[in-house]
Short mmCIF file of C-alpha atoms in Angstrom, two decimals:
data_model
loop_
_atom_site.label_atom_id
_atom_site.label_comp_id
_atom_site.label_asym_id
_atom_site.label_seq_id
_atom_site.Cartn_x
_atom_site.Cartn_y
_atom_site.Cartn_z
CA UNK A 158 8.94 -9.51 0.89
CA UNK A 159 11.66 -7.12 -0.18
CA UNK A 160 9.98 -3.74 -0.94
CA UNK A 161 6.94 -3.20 1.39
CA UNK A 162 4.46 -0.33 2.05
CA UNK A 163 2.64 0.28 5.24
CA UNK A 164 -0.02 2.26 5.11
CA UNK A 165 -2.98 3.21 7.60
CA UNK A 166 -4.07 6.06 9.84
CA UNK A 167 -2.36 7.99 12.17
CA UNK A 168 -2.17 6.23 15.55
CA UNK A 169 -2.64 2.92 14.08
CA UNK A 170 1.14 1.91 14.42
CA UNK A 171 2.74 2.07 10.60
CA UNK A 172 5.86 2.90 12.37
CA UNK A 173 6.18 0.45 15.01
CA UNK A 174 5.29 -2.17 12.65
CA UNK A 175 8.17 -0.89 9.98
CA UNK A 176 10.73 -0.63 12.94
CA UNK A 177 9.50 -4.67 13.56
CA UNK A 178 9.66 -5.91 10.48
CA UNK A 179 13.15 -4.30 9.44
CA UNK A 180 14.15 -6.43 12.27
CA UNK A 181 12.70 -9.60 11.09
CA UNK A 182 13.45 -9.18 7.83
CA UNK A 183 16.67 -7.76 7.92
CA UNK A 184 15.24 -4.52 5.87
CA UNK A 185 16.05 -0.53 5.98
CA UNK A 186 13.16 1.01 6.97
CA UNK A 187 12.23 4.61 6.05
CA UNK A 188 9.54 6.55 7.82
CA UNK A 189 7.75 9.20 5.60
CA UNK A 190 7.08 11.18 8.13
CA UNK A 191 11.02 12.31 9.20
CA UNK A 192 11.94 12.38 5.11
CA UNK A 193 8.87 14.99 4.19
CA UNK A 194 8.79 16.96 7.39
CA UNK A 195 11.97 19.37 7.93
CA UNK A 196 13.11 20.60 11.36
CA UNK A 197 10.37 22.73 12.43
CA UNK A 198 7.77 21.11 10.86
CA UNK A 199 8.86 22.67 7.56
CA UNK A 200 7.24 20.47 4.60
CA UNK A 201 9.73 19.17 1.75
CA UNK A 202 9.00 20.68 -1.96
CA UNK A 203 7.17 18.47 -3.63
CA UNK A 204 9.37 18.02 -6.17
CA UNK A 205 12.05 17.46 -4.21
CA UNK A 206 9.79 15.36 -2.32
CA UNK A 207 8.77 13.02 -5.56
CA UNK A 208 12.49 12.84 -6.61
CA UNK A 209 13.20 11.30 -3.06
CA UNK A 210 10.81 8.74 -3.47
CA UNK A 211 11.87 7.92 -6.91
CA UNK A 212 15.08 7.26 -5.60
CA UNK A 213 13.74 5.11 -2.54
CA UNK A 214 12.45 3.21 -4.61
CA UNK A 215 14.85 2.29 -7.20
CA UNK A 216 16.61 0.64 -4.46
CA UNK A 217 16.89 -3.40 -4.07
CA UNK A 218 14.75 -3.93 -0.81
CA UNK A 219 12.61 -1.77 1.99
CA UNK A 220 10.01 -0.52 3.60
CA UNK A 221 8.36 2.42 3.51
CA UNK A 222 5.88 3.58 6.72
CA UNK A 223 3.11 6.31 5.85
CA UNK A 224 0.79 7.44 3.54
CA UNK A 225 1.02 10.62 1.67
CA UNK A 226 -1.50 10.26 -1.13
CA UNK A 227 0.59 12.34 -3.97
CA UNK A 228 3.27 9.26 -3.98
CA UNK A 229 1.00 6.32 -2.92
CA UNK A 230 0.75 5.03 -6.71
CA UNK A 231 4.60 5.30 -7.15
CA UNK A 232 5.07 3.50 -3.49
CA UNK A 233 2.51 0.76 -4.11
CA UNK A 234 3.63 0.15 -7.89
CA UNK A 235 7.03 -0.44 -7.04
CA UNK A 236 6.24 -3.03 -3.77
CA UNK A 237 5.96 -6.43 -3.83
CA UNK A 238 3.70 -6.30 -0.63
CA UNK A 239 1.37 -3.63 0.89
CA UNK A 240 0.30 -3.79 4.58
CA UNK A 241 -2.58 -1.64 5.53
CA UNK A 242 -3.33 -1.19 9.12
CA UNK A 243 -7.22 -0.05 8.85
CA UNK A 244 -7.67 0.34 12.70
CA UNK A 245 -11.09 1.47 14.06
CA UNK A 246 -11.19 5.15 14.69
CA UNK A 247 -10.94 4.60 18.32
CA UNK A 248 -8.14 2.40 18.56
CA UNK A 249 -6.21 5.44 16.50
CA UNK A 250 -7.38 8.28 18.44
CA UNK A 251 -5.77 6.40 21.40
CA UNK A 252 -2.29 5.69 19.46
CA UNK A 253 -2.15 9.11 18.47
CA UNK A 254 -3.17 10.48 22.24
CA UNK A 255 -0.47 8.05 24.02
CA UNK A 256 2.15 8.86 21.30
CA UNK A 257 1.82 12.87 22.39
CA UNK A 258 1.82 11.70 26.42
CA UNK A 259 4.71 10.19 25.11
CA UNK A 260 6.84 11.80 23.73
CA UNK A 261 5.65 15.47 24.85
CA UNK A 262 8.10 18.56 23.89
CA UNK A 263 10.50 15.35 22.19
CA UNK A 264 10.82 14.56 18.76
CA UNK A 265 9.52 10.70 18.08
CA UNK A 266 12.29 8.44 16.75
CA UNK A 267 10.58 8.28 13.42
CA UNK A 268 10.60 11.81 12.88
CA UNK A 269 12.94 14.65 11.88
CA UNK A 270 14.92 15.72 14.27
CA UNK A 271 13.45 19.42 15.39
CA UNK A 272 10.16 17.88 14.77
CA UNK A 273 8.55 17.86 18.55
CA UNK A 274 5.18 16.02 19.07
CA UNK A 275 2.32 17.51 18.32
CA UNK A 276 -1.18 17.68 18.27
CA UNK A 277 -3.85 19.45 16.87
CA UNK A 278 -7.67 20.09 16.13
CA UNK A 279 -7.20 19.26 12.28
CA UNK A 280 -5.13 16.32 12.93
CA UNK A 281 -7.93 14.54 15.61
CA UNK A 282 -10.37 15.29 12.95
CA UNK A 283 -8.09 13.57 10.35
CA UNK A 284 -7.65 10.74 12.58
CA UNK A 285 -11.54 10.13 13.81
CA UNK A 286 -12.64 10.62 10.33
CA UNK A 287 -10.17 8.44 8.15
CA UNK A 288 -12.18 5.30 8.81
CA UNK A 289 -15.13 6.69 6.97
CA UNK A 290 -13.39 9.03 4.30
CA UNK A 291 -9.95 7.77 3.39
CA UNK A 292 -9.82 3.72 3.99
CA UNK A 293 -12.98 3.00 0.97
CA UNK A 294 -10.90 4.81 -1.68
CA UNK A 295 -7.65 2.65 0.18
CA UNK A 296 -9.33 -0.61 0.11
CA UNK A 297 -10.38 -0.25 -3.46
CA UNK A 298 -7.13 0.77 -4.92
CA UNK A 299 -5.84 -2.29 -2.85
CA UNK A 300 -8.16 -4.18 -5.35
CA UNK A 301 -6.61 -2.96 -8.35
CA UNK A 302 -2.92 -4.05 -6.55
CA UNK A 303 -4.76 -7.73 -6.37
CA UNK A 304 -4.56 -8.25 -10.05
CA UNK A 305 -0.43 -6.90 -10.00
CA UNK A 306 0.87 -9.72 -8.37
CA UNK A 307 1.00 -8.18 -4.84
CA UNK A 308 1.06 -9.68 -1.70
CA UNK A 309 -2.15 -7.54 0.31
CA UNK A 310 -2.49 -7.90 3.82
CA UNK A 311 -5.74 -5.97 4.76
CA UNK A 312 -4.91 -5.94 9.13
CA UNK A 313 -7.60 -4.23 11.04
CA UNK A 314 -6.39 -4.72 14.74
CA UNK A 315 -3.30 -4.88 16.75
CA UNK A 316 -4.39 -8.59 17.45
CA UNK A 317 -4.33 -9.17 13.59
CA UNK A 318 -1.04 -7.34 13.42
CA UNK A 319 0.58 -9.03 15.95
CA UNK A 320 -0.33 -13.05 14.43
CA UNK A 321 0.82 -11.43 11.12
CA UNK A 322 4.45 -10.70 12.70
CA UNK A 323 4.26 -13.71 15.08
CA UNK A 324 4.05 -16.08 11.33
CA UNK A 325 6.91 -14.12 9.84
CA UNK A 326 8.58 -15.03 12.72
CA UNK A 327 7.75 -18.75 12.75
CA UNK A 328 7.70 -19.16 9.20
CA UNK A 329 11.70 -17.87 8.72
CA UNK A 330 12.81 -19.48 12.31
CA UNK A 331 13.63 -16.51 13.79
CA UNK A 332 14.37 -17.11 17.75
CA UNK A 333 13.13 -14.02 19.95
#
């Protein structure tokens, strides 16, 4: 596990799960999120925003938390593993409700800087719907990864999640 993708809904805890596992595996961890959104909530160019990832990953390890559909292909060829946190819609809507009680009028620590949390209409309706419209055309691409050699983990609850870390742990020897 040296380059890794996390991908998932909103609210299902890609970021929390990157900021973990840079810890137990000693990797740099970029969030999406604070590279593509510019203080103010000003979105990157997208060329400017495929040449960043082309640089990401030409780099010897990471991991890489978010989804962004124009770069997926690039993110998921390069890995050598691809997590994807497919969360019922519930469970999401509540990560992404606690997140704003959280960190209300402040930016989250894996976004851009002048980036406050927010929430909107479109982005609930993103969120309660990506169970139904995004994750089939997620879980069949993940087929196609099979056949590439990739290590898949297909996690669908924060119980799931959390035996997933707890054997990284374990498995390398790593003392909490």
């Amino acid at each position: 596990m040296e380059k890794i993708i996390i991908i998932g809904c909103g609210g299902a805890g890609k970021s929390t799960l990157a900021r973990k596992l840079g810890e137990v595996l000693n990797l740099k961890v970029y969030h999406l999120d604070a590279l593509y959104w510019k203080p103010g909530w000003v979105m990157i160019a997208k060329d400017e925003w495929e040449t960043l990832i082309k640089h990401m990953i030409e780099k010897e390890s990471w991991i890489l938390d978010g989804n962004y559909g124009s770069t997926m292909d690039l993110r998921a060829s390069a890995a050598d593993t691809i997590i994807f946190l497919d969360y019922s819609s519930a469970r999401c809507l509540y990560g992404v409700f606690k997140r704003r009680i959280m960190y209300q009028g402040r930016t989250r620590p894996d976004m851009n800087e002048g980036c406050p949390e927010r929430l909107d209409w479109d982005f609930i309706k993103w969120v309660a719907q990506y169970k139904r419209k995004k994750a089939p055309g997620i879980l069949a691409k993940l087929e196609e990864f099979k056949f590439q050699c990739k290590e898949i983990y297909h996690l669908t609850n924060p119980r799931e999640t959390e035996a997933f870390l707890e054997g990284l742990i374990n498995k390398r020897g790593i003392i909490k």
